[in-house]
Short mmCIF file of C-alpha atoms in Angstrom, two decimals:
data_model
loop_
_atom_site.label_atom_id
_atom_site.label_comp_id
_atom_site.label_asym_id
_atom_site.label_seq_id
_atom_site.Cartn_x
_atom_site.Cartn_y
_atom_site.Cartn_z
CA MET A 1 0.00 0.00 0.00
CA PRO A 2 1.51 3.29 -0.92
CA VAL A 3 2.39 5.67 1.82
CA LEU A 4 0.97 9.13 1.38
CA ASP A 5 2.78 12.11 2.47
CA ALA A 6 0.75 14.64 4.49
CA GLY A 7 1.67 17.27 2.10
CA MET A 8 0.25 15.16 -0.70
CA LEU A 9 -3.32 15.11 0.73
CA THR A 10 -5.83 16.85 -1.38
CA ASP A 11 -9.06 18.52 -0.37
CA GLU A 12 -11.09 15.58 -1.73
CA VAL A 13 -9.28 13.06 0.39
CA LEU A 14 -9.66 15.10 3.52
CA GLU A 15 -13.37 15.47 2.88
CA ALA A 16 -13.85 11.71 2.46
CA VAL A 17 -12.05 10.99 5.69
CA SER A 18 -14.19 13.54 7.55
CA VAL A 19 -17.45 12.00 6.29
CA GLU A 20 -16.38 8.48 7.30
CA SER A 21 -15.41 9.69 10.75
CA ARG A 22 -18.78 11.36 11.36
CA TRP A 23 -20.67 8.24 10.18
CA ARG A 24 -18.81 5.99 12.57
CA SER A 25 -19.33 8.42 15.43
CA SER A 26 -23.15 8.54 14.89
CA GLN A 27 -23.43 4.77 14.71
CA ARG A 28 -21.90 4.07 18.09
CA PRO A 29 -24.25 5.97 20.58
CA THR A 30 -27.62 5.24 18.86
CA GLN A 31 -29.05 2.84 21.44
CA GLU A 32 -28.04 4.99 24.44
CA THR A 33 -29.70 8.10 23.05
CA LYS A 34 -33.01 6.37 22.38
CA ALA A 35 -33.12 4.80 25.81
CA CYS A 36 -32.31 8.05 27.53
CA GLN A 37 -35.01 10.04 25.68
CA THR A 38 -37.73 7.42 26.34
CA ALA A 39 -37.06 7.24 30.06
CA ALA A 40 -37.04 11.02 30.43
CA VAL A 41 -40.34 11.56 28.65
CA HIS A 42 -42.10 8.78 30.55
CA THR A 43 -40.87 9.96 33.92
CA ALA A 44 -41.75 13.58 33.33
CA GLU A 45 -45.39 12.82 32.39
CA ALA A 46 -45.94 10.57 35.38
CA GLU A 47 -44.54 13.10 37.83
CA LEU A 48 -46.59 15.95 36.31
CA GLN A 49 -49.87 14.03 36.76
CA ALA A 50 -48.99 13.07 40.31
CA ARG A 51 -48.22 16.65 41.26
CA SER A 52 -51.53 17.87 39.84
CA THR A 53 -53.53 15.37 41.88
CA THR A 54 -51.62 16.16 45.02
CA ALA A 55 -52.13 19.92 44.59
CA THR A 56 -55.93 19.51 44.24
CA GLY A 57 -56.09 17.44 47.35
CA SER A 58 -54.10 19.95 49.37
CA GLN A 59 -56.63 22.70 48.57
CA THR A 60 -59.76 20.74 49.54
CA GLU A 61 -58.60 18.82 52.58
CA PRO A 62 -58.27 21.80 54.97
CA GLN A 63 -61.81 23.07 54.07
CA ASN A 64 -63.36 19.61 54.52
CA GLN A 65 -61.61 19.21 57.83
CA ILE A 66 -62.94 22.54 59.12
CA SER A 67 -66.53 21.78 57.94
CA GLU A 68 -66.52 18.36 59.57
CA GLN A 69 -65.15 19.79 62.80
CA CYS A 70 -67.86 22.51 62.81
CA LEU A 71 -70.58 19.88 62.41
CA LEU A 72 -69.12 17.82 65.24
CA ASN A 73 -68.80 20.84 67.53
CA HIS A 74 -72.03 22.74 66.50
CA GLU A 75 -73.17 23.04 70.12
CA ASP A 76 -70.23 25.30 70.84
CA LEU A 77 -71.35 27.72 68.07
CA ASP A 78 -74.95 28.28 69.34
CA PRO A 79 -75.56 31.39 71.46
CA GLU A 80 -76.11 30.59 75.05
CA GLY A 81 -79.78 30.06 75.88
CA LEU A 82 -81.06 29.99 72.26
CA LYS A 83 -82.13 26.34 72.50
CA ASN A 84 -84.06 26.97 75.71
CA PHE A 85 -85.77 30.03 74.20
CA LEU A 86 -86.93 28.15 71.11
CA GLN A 87 -88.34 25.38 73.24
CA GLN A 88 -90.30 27.90 75.33
CA VAL A 89 -91.95 29.69 72.35
CA GLU A 90 -92.48 26.60 70.20
CA ASP A 91 -96.12 26.04 71.24
CA THR A 92 -97.02 29.72 70.85
CA VAL A 93 -95.51 29.95 67.35
CA ILE A 94 -97.25 26.77 66.19
CA ARG A 95 -100.64 28.01 67.43
CA GLN A 96 -100.17 31.33 65.58
CA LEU A 97 -99.13 29.60 62.36
CA VAL A 98 -102.22 27.40 62.50
CA ARG A 99 -104.39 30.51 63.06
CA ASN A 100 -102.75 32.28 60.11
CA SER A 101 -103.36 29.31 57.83
CA ARG A 102 -107.10 29.62 58.48
CA SER A 103 -107.28 33.41 58.01
CA HIS A 104 -108.59 35.05 54.80
CA ALA A 105 -107.29 38.53 55.63
CA PHE A 106 -104.84 38.56 52.74
CA ASP A 107 -106.83 36.67 50.13
CA GLY A 108 -106.19 38.21 46.74
CA PHE A 109 -103.49 40.51 48.13
CA GLN A 110 -100.79 41.38 45.63
CA VAL A 111 -97.57 43.09 46.60
CA ASN A 112 -96.85 46.31 44.72
CA TRP A 113 -93.15 46.41 43.95
CA LYS A 114 -93.53 49.35 41.58
CA ASP A 115 -92.83 52.98 42.29
CA PRO A 116 -96.20 54.80 42.60
CA SER A 117 -94.87 57.51 40.28
CA ASN A 118 -94.91 54.92 37.48
CA LEU A 119 -98.64 54.30 37.85
CA VAL A 120 -99.60 57.34 35.76
CA SER A 121 -98.00 59.40 33.00
CA CYS A 122 -99.26 62.25 30.84
CA HIS A 123 -99.19 61.34 27.12
CA HIS A 124 -100.83 64.44 25.58
CA SER A 125 -101.69 67.99 26.50
CA LEU A 126 -104.41 69.16 24.13
CA GLN A 127 -105.55 72.74 23.67
CA HIS A 128 -107.47 74.98 21.32
CA PRO A 129 -105.55 78.25 20.80
CA GLY A 130 -108.78 80.27 20.56
CA GLY A 131 -109.99 78.99 23.92
CA VAL A 132 -106.64 79.51 25.63
CA GLU A 133 -106.24 83.05 24.30
CA ARG A 134 -109.67 84.03 25.64
CA ASN A 135 -109.05 82.29 28.99
CA LEU A 136 -111.92 79.86 28.51
CA HIS A 137 -112.21 76.87 30.84
CA VAL A 138 -112.69 73.26 29.84
CA THR A 139 -116.12 72.43 31.29
CA LYS A 140 -116.69 68.86 30.06
CA VAL A 141 -114.85 66.06 28.25
CA SER A 142 -116.35 62.95 26.63
CA TRP A 143 -114.96 60.01 24.62
CA SER A 144 -116.58 58.81 21.41
CA CYS A 145 -118.18 55.36 21.25
CA THR A 146 -115.06 54.02 19.48
CA GLY A 147 -112.72 55.36 22.12
CA ALA A 148 -110.57 57.09 19.49
CA VAL A 149 -111.98 60.63 19.53
CA LEU A 150 -112.03 62.97 22.53
CA ALA A 151 -114.59 65.80 22.62
CA CYS A 152 -114.04 68.89 24.74
CA ALA A 153 -116.44 71.70 25.72
CA TYR A 154 -115.32 75.25 26.52
CA GLY A 155 -117.02 77.74 28.83
CA ARG A 156 -116.39 79.18 32.28
CA MET A 157 -116.60 77.83 35.81
CA ASP A 158 -116.24 81.16 37.66
CA ASP A 159 -118.83 83.83 38.36
CA GLY A 160 -119.51 86.68 35.98
CA ASP A 161 -121.70 87.90 33.17
CA TRP A 162 -120.51 85.59 30.41
CA SER A 163 -123.83 84.21 29.22
CA THR A 164 -123.40 85.74 25.76
CA GLU A 165 -119.68 85.01 25.40
CA PRO A 166 -119.04 82.62 22.49
CA SER A 167 -117.25 79.33 23.07
CA HIS A 168 -116.31 76.13 21.28
CA VAL A 169 -116.64 72.35 21.07
CA CYS A 170 -113.44 70.66 19.86
CA THR A 171 -112.49 67.10 18.99
CA TRP A 172 -109.15 65.29 18.59
CA ASN A 173 -108.55 61.84 17.12
CA LEU A 174 -105.79 60.53 19.37
CA PHE A 175 -105.01 57.56 17.12
CA SER A 176 -104.53 59.61 13.98
CA ARG A 177 -101.04 60.07 12.54
CA LYS A 178 -101.99 63.68 11.83
CA LEU A 179 -102.73 64.43 15.51
CA LYS A 180 -101.76 67.98 16.45
CA PRO A 181 -102.16 68.55 20.20
CA LYS A 182 -102.38 72.34 19.78
CA GLN A 183 -104.78 72.22 16.84
CA ALA A 184 -108.12 70.42 17.10
CA ASP A 185 -109.32 68.24 14.24
CA VAL A 186 -112.81 69.76 14.45
CA VAL A 187 -113.80 73.10 15.98
CA ILE A 188 -117.49 73.95 16.39
CA ASP A 189 -118.24 77.59 17.23
CA VAL A 190 -121.05 78.00 19.78
CA PRO A 191 -122.77 81.34 20.54
CA THR A 192 -122.65 80.84 24.33
CA ALA A 193 -120.77 78.82 26.93
CA VAL A 194 -121.10 75.03 26.73
CA THR A 195 -121.93 73.65 30.18
CA ALA A 196 -122.63 69.98 29.37
CA LEU A 197 -121.37 67.45 26.80
CA CYS A 198 -121.93 63.77 25.97
CA CYS A 199 -120.92 61.69 22.93
CA HIS A 200 -123.49 59.38 21.32
CA PRO A 201 -123.22 55.73 22.48
CA ARG A 202 -123.49 54.34 18.92
CA GLN A 203 -122.60 57.10 16.44
CA ALA A 204 -119.03 58.33 16.73
CA SER A 205 -119.62 61.69 15.04
CA VAL A 206 -122.72 62.73 17.04
CA ILE A 207 -122.41 64.83 20.23
CA ALA A 208 -125.08 66.27 22.53
CA GLY A 209 -124.45 69.48 24.44
CA GLY A 210 -126.11 71.79 26.92
CA LEU A 211 -125.62 75.55 26.89
CA TYR A 212 -125.61 78.29 29.49
CA SER A 213 -128.63 79.77 27.74
CA GLY A 214 -130.68 76.63 28.51
CA ARG A 215 -130.65 75.29 24.97
CA VAL A 216 -129.86 71.64 24.18
CA VAL A 217 -128.00 71.00 20.91
CA VAL A 218 -126.96 67.90 18.95
CA TRP A 219 -123.99 68.24 16.59
CA ASP A 220 -122.67 65.98 13.84
CA THR A 221 -118.95 66.55 13.30
CA ASN A 222 -119.15 64.96 9.83
CA GLN A 223 -121.25 67.89 8.64
CA THR A 224 -118.54 70.46 8.09
CA ASP A 225 -120.75 73.22 6.69
CA ASP A 226 -123.39 73.20 9.45
CA PRO A 227 -122.70 70.67 12.23
CA VAL A 228 -125.97 71.43 14.10
CA LEU A 229 -128.10 68.33 13.65
CA ALA A 230 -130.95 69.47 15.94
CA GLN A 231 -131.60 71.80 18.87
CA THR A 232 -134.35 72.92 21.21
CA GLY A 233 -136.32 76.05 20.45
CA ILE A 234 -137.29 78.95 22.64
CA SER A 235 -140.58 77.92 24.23
CA ALA A 236 -142.23 77.15 27.55
CA ASP A 237 -141.07 73.55 27.25
CA SER A 238 -137.38 74.46 27.07
CA HIS A 239 -134.94 75.06 29.92
CA ARG A 240 -134.74 78.63 31.07
CA GLU A 241 -131.61 78.16 33.17
CA PRO A 242 -128.13 76.80 32.40
CA VAL A 243 -128.07 73.12 31.52
CA CYS A 244 -125.90 71.23 34.03
CA GLU A 245 -126.01 67.75 32.44
CA VAL A 246 -126.93 65.92 29.24
CA VAL A 247 -126.91 62.13 28.77
CA TRP A 248 -128.10 59.79 26.04
CA VAL A 249 -131.00 57.54 27.08
CA PRO A 250 -132.12 54.40 25.21
CA LEU A 251 -135.73 54.64 24.08
CA GLN A 252 -138.29 51.88 23.70
CA LYS A 253 -137.81 52.05 19.95
CA LYS A 254 -135.01 49.69 18.97
CA ALA A 255 -131.58 51.31 18.54
CA ALA A 256 -133.05 54.78 19.22
CA PHE A 257 -131.71 57.20 21.81
CA GLY A 258 -133.07 60.34 23.36
CA VAL A 259 -131.29 63.17 25.18
CA LEU A 260 -131.99 63.66 28.88
CA SER A 261 -131.13 67.13 30.15
CA ALA A 262 -131.22 68.76 33.59
CA CYS A 263 -130.97 72.39 34.63
CA SER A 264 -130.54 74.49 37.74
CA GLY A 265 -134.24 75.35 37.63
CA GLY A 266 -135.21 71.87 38.81
CA LYS A 267 -136.36 70.39 35.50
CA VAL A 268 -135.34 67.10 33.90
CA LEU A 269 -136.46 66.86 30.27
CA LEU A 270 -136.31 63.98 27.79
CA TRP A 271 -135.86 64.99 24.14
CA VAL A 272 -136.32 62.97 20.95
CA LEU A 273 -134.34 63.84 17.83
CA ASP A 274 -136.27 64.88 14.74
CA ALA A 275 -133.47 65.01 12.18
CA ALA A 276 -135.78 65.96 9.31
CA GLN A 277 -136.92 69.12 11.07
CA HIS A 278 -133.58 69.73 12.84
CA VAL A 279 -135.31 70.02 16.19
CA LEU A 280 -135.45 68.18 19.50
CA VAL A 281 -139.01 67.30 20.47
CA LEU A 282 -140.01 67.05 24.12
CA ASN A 283 -140.96 63.47 25.02
CA ALA A 284 -141.24 63.58 28.84
CA ALA A 285 -140.86 66.21 31.56
CA TYR A 286 -140.05 66.00 35.28
CA ALA A 287 -139.91 68.71 37.91
CA LEU A 288 -138.38 68.49 41.39
CA GLU A 289 -140.31 70.35 44.06
CA SER A 290 -139.28 70.30 47.70
CA GLN A 291 -142.87 69.62 48.82
CA GLN A 292 -142.94 66.35 46.87
CA ILE A 293 -139.55 64.96 47.89
CA PRO A 294 -139.99 61.84 50.05
CA GLN A 295 -138.48 62.31 53.47
CA CYS A 296 -136.11 59.75 54.87
CA GLN A 297 -135.70 59.41 58.66
CA GLY A 298 -137.39 62.72 59.29
CA LEU A 299 -135.00 64.78 57.14
CA LYS A 300 -136.56 67.82 55.54
CA ALA A 301 -135.81 69.29 52.19
CA ARG A 302 -133.88 72.52 52.21
CA GLY A 303 -134.30 75.77 50.36
CA CYS A 304 -137.15 77.13 48.31
CA SER A 305 -139.87 75.35 46.40
CA SER A 306 -137.87 74.31 43.32
CA VAL A 307 -134.81 72.14 43.70
CA GLY A 308 -131.84 73.47 41.78
CA ILE A 309 -130.28 70.48 40.03
CA THR A 310 -126.48 70.39 39.80
CA SER A 311 -125.80 66.79 38.71
CA LEU A 312 -127.53 63.80 37.15
CA ALA A 313 -126.62 60.16 36.48
CA LEU A 314 -128.30 57.13 34.96
CA SER A 315 -128.27 53.63 36.38
CA PRO A 316 -126.61 51.17 33.96
CA TRP A 317 -128.57 48.35 35.61
CA ASP A 318 -132.12 49.69 35.86
CA PRO A 319 -133.47 51.71 32.89
CA ASP A 320 -136.16 53.19 35.14
CA THR A 321 -133.76 54.73 37.67
CA PHE A 322 -131.79 57.97 37.59
CA LEU A 323 -130.03 59.93 40.33
CA VAL A 324 -130.09 63.67 40.95
CA GLY A 325 -127.95 65.99 43.07
CA SER A 326 -128.96 69.51 44.04
CA GLU A 327 -127.56 72.88 45.05
CA GLY A 328 -128.80 72.42 48.61
CA GLY A 329 -127.02 69.08 49.05
CA LEU A 330 -130.03 66.86 48.35
CA LEU A 331 -129.31 63.50 46.75
CA LEU A 332 -132.35 61.78 45.22
CA ARG A 333 -133.24 58.52 43.55
CA CYS A 334 -135.83 59.09 40.82
CA SER A 335 -138.05 57.02 38.53
CA PHE A 336 -138.88 57.59 34.87
CA SER A 337 -142.15 55.73 35.31
CA SER A 338 -143.50 58.04 38.02
CA LYS A 339 -147.14 59.03 37.42
CA ILE A 340 -147.40 61.64 40.18
CA PRO A 341 -148.07 65.07 38.67
CA SER A 342 -145.82 67.88 39.77
CA THR A 343 -147.19 70.79 41.75
CA ALA A 344 -145.14 73.22 39.67
CA PRO A 345 -147.13 75.75 37.64
CA SER A 346 -147.79 74.61 34.07
CA ASP A 347 -146.77 77.94 32.47
CA GLY A 348 -148.02 76.80 29.07
CA HIS A 349 -146.16 73.47 29.03
CA SER A 350 -147.22 71.06 26.30
CA LEU A 351 -146.67 68.10 28.64
CA THR A 352 -147.63 67.57 32.26
CA HIS A 353 -144.55 67.55 34.46
CA ARG A 354 -144.22 64.61 36.84
CA ALA A 355 -142.57 64.36 40.26
CA PRO A 356 -139.89 61.67 39.83
CA ALA A 357 -138.27 61.47 43.30
CA VAL A 358 -138.89 58.18 45.13
CA PHE A 359 -136.11 58.16 47.75
CA SER A 360 -133.98 60.76 49.53
CA PHE A 361 -130.47 60.14 50.80
CA ARG A 362 -128.88 62.04 53.64
CA PRO A 363 -128.31 65.65 52.51
CA GLY A 364 -124.77 66.92 52.22
CA SER A 365 -123.32 70.20 53.40
CA GLY A 366 -123.23 71.79 49.96
CA PRO A 367 -123.96 71.37 46.24
CA VAL A 368 -123.51 67.89 44.79
CA HIS A 369 -121.33 68.43 41.74
CA SER A 370 -121.10 64.89 40.47
CA ILE A 371 -122.74 61.44 40.69
CA HIS A 372 -121.70 58.20 39.01
CA SER A 373 -123.17 54.70 39.26
CA SER A 374 -120.90 51.68 39.54
CA PRO A 375 -120.66 49.72 36.27
CA PHE A 376 -119.94 46.55 38.29
CA HIS A 377 -122.67 46.59 40.98
CA TRP A 378 -126.30 47.62 40.58
CA ASN A 379 -126.51 48.92 44.15
CA LEU A 380 -123.52 51.26 44.42
CA PHE A 381 -122.82 54.82 43.33
CA VAL A 382 -120.40 57.56 44.34
CA SER A 383 -121.06 61.29 44.77
CA ALA A 384 -118.90 64.35 45.43
CA GLY A 385 -119.24 68.10 45.83
CA THR A 386 -118.16 71.16 47.75
CA ASP A 387 -117.38 69.31 51.00
CA GLY A 388 -114.24 67.80 49.46
CA LEU A 389 -115.38 64.24 50.16
CA ALA A 390 -116.26 61.27 47.97
CA HIS A 391 -119.30 59.47 49.41
CA LEU A 392 -119.91 55.81 48.58
CA HIS A 393 -123.66 55.07 48.65
CA SER A 394 -125.97 52.11 48.47
CA LEU A 395 -129.36 52.55 46.81
CA LEU A 396 -130.90 50.78 49.80
CA GLN A 397 -129.65 53.09 52.56
CA SER A 398 -130.01 56.79 53.22
CA GLU A 399 -126.61 57.10 54.93
CA PRO A 400 -123.42 56.67 52.86
CA LEU A 401 -121.50 53.46 53.43
CA PHE A 402 -118.39 55.58 54.03
CA SER A 403 -116.72 58.78 52.88
CA LEU A 404 -113.18 59.44 51.66
CA LYS A 405 -111.22 62.65 52.01
CA VAL A 406 -110.35 63.83 48.50
CA SER A 407 -109.49 67.50 48.80
CA ASP A 408 -109.48 70.48 51.13
CA SER A 409 -111.62 72.26 48.56
CA TYR A 410 -114.25 71.39 45.92
CA VAL A 411 -114.52 68.13 44.02
CA PHE A 412 -115.92 68.86 40.55
CA GLN A 413 -116.30 65.35 39.14
CA VAL A 414 -116.03 61.74 40.27
CA GLN A 415 -116.14 58.63 38.06
CA TRP A 416 -115.72 54.88 38.40
CA SER A 417 -113.11 53.02 36.36
CA PRO A 418 -114.68 51.03 33.48
CA SER A 419 -112.29 48.10 34.06
CA ARG A 420 -111.44 48.01 37.79
CA PRO A 421 -114.50 47.49 40.08
CA LEU A 422 -112.80 49.03 43.13
CA VAL A 423 -111.17 52.05 41.44
CA PHE A 424 -112.56 55.56 40.90
CA ALA A 425 -111.05 59.00 40.22
CA ALA A 426 -111.97 62.49 41.45
CA ALA A 427 -111.11 65.89 39.92
CA THR A 428 -110.50 68.71 42.42
CA SER A 429 -110.43 72.49 42.38
CA GLN A 430 -106.84 72.33 43.67
CA GLY A 431 -105.75 70.95 40.31
CA GLU A 432 -105.20 67.35 41.34
CA VAL A 433 -106.96 64.21 40.21
CA GLN A 434 -106.95 61.59 42.97
CA VAL A 435 -107.27 57.90 42.10
CA PHE A 436 -108.61 55.61 44.85
CA ASP A 437 -108.54 51.83 45.14
CA LEU A 438 -111.07 50.49 47.65
CA GLY A 439 -109.17 47.21 47.73
CA HIS A 440 -106.39 48.85 49.72
CA ARG A 441 -106.62 48.95 53.48
CA SER A 442 -105.51 52.56 53.44
CA LEU A 443 -108.16 55.03 52.30
CA ARG A 444 -105.53 57.32 50.80
CA PRO A 445 -105.18 57.82 47.03
CA VAL A 446 -103.07 55.22 45.25
CA ALA A 447 -102.11 57.71 42.53
CA THR A 448 -102.26 61.47 42.01
CA LEU A 449 -102.38 63.20 38.63
CA GLU A 450 -100.79 66.64 38.83
CA GLN A 451 -100.41 69.05 35.95
CA GLY A 452 -97.10 70.89 36.15
CA GLY A 453 -96.82 74.63 35.69
CA GLY A 454 -99.92 75.68 37.66
CA GLY A 455 -102.54 74.28 35.34
CA GLY A 456 -105.46 75.52 37.45
CA ALA A 457 -108.40 73.52 38.75
CA ALA A 458 -109.27 70.10 37.36
CA THR A 459 -112.86 70.72 36.29
CA CYS A 460 -113.79 67.40 34.63
CA LEU A 461 -112.53 63.94 33.77
CA ALA A 462 -113.54 60.92 31.69
CA PHE A 463 -112.30 57.33 31.56
CA ASN A 464 -112.06 55.75 28.12
CA ALA A 465 -114.36 52.71 28.14
CA HIS A 466 -112.68 51.13 25.09
CA ASN A 467 -109.14 51.95 26.20
CA PRO A 468 -109.27 51.91 30.04
CA GLN A 469 -105.64 52.97 30.27
CA LEU A 470 -106.58 56.44 28.99
CA LEU A 471 -108.02 59.09 31.30
CA ALA A 472 -108.85 62.61 30.05
CA VAL A 473 -108.73 65.57 32.44
CA GLY A 474 -109.96 69.10 31.60
CA ARG A 475 -108.71 72.21 33.40
CA THR A 476 -109.45 75.89 33.86
CA ASP A 477 -106.34 76.86 31.87
CA GLY A 478 -108.03 75.55 28.71
CA THR A 479 -105.94 72.37 28.40
CA VAL A 480 -106.96 68.73 28.36
CA GLY A 481 -104.45 66.21 29.66
CA VAL A 482 -104.64 62.63 28.37
CA TRP A 483 -103.09 60.37 30.99
CA HIS A 484 -101.92 56.78 30.67
CA LEU A 485 -102.70 54.49 33.62
CA SER A 486 -100.63 51.43 34.45
CA THR A 487 -102.01 47.90 34.37
CA GLU A 488 -102.20 47.95 38.16
CA LEU A 489 -104.94 50.58 37.86
CA THR A 490 -106.71 49.02 34.88
CA GLU A 491 -106.53 45.22 35.19
CA GLN A 492 -109.00 43.53 37.51
CA SER A 493 -107.38 41.60 40.35
CA PRO A 494 -108.59 38.24 41.74
CA GLN A 495 -111.65 38.34 44.02
CA GLU A 496 -112.19 42.05 43.28
CA ILE A 497 -115.88 41.54 42.50
CA SER A 498 -116.38 39.67 45.77
CA GLN A 499 -114.69 42.53 47.65
CA LEU A 500 -117.06 45.00 46.00
CA GLU A 501 -119.99 42.77 46.99
CA GLN A 502 -118.84 42.82 50.61
CA ILE A 503 -118.70 46.62 50.54
CA ALA A 504 -122.18 46.83 49.06
CA ASN A 505 -123.63 44.50 51.70
CA GLN A 506 -122.24 46.34 54.70
CA VAL A 507 -124.54 48.48 56.82
CA ALA A 508 -123.82 52.19 57.11
CA GLY A 509 -122.47 53.16 60.49
#
């Protein structure tokens, strides 16, 4: 074999020797490297799992030990004497729990978790610029039979010579997209103050009104040129004093209605519409005379011969019954079917006037401004007036069942809710409308409607029968507020009818 001199080595030879050397070096430690890597990986995974399990156990063991020790030594944690005290009162507590289980004191009770301020909210403030500019008062409000249109009458509630001052009847459709709160949809000009207003129960565009002059008028808002559909003439049969109330009365003829009107002169007149002649024809006449008022428990009628009527209401249960309030505080139940002739002078009347009063309730201390019969009980009605009280009456008793304090001043109108049997609202001369719920133990109002900015007295109000959550309130500043009532004030609660029945059956104290 030839011997190579170191100086004779080329780069290729050196590279071949280096490759062979690296190959031999990698072949020798192969088994040791594999064994070492396998053992290390296996050991590391096993130790990692063991440490995790141990750590979890170290966190839970101290807590479990403390809980078990507390359960074993619970007697040491009780206050001294607690066990003896519980043993002493055990019999007393059990007897009281048994008594509570048999009690009906809280039947139907529902907890009110809501803020009372959320019970009511004002959605609209309606006004007619002409009425506001001339400082006219809102005297009456009435909803149409559909519940969509609100009618408003303008006049004055204060004293003064304003019998010839012109006024207005305005309507707003609250569900119209074109609603303008400061511009009425329909404005009817009237030559004198409107003192009474009532929408027709079947025809949405027809409205009956009473005027300060004593005239009764029926308007049709669809007739834009001349909205007067019919009116009373100037005769001995007509009212000669301001009309305080007008209501629609169903007649014997099917689907026909007449207009019942009352005035401060003591007359109650029933009118039938003659659309062809554009007149209201007298159908029946009643006159209230103090000498013919039945006395109850020795009470005597007050004042002069004629009884000045200030309020009137129909019974929704008995078509023969209507209620009348007077200037002297008299409250009377009357009958349409009365045959007793009145002692009032005839004065050229075409019909004989009849004396309708059949029962007298206890007189109040001042004029009765408002009466309203319950729509949920044939026997109950509420009245209010200048004494600031709301009196709940039964038709079967002369004394009121009870009275609620509403205001320190006058109450102009009171009305039952059309959806809640125990709820009614009262409008006061102090500008507030108080809402009462007879289901509450407290006799205080459950909600108060206040018009901000000194809106003047609340002269009238009207619940919406088709939309019970809407309540309209008229004021002396010429505005009409449309308020939204919460479901708590509009949805009937369980056993509410039975509660009303219990109230009606109680005996006046």
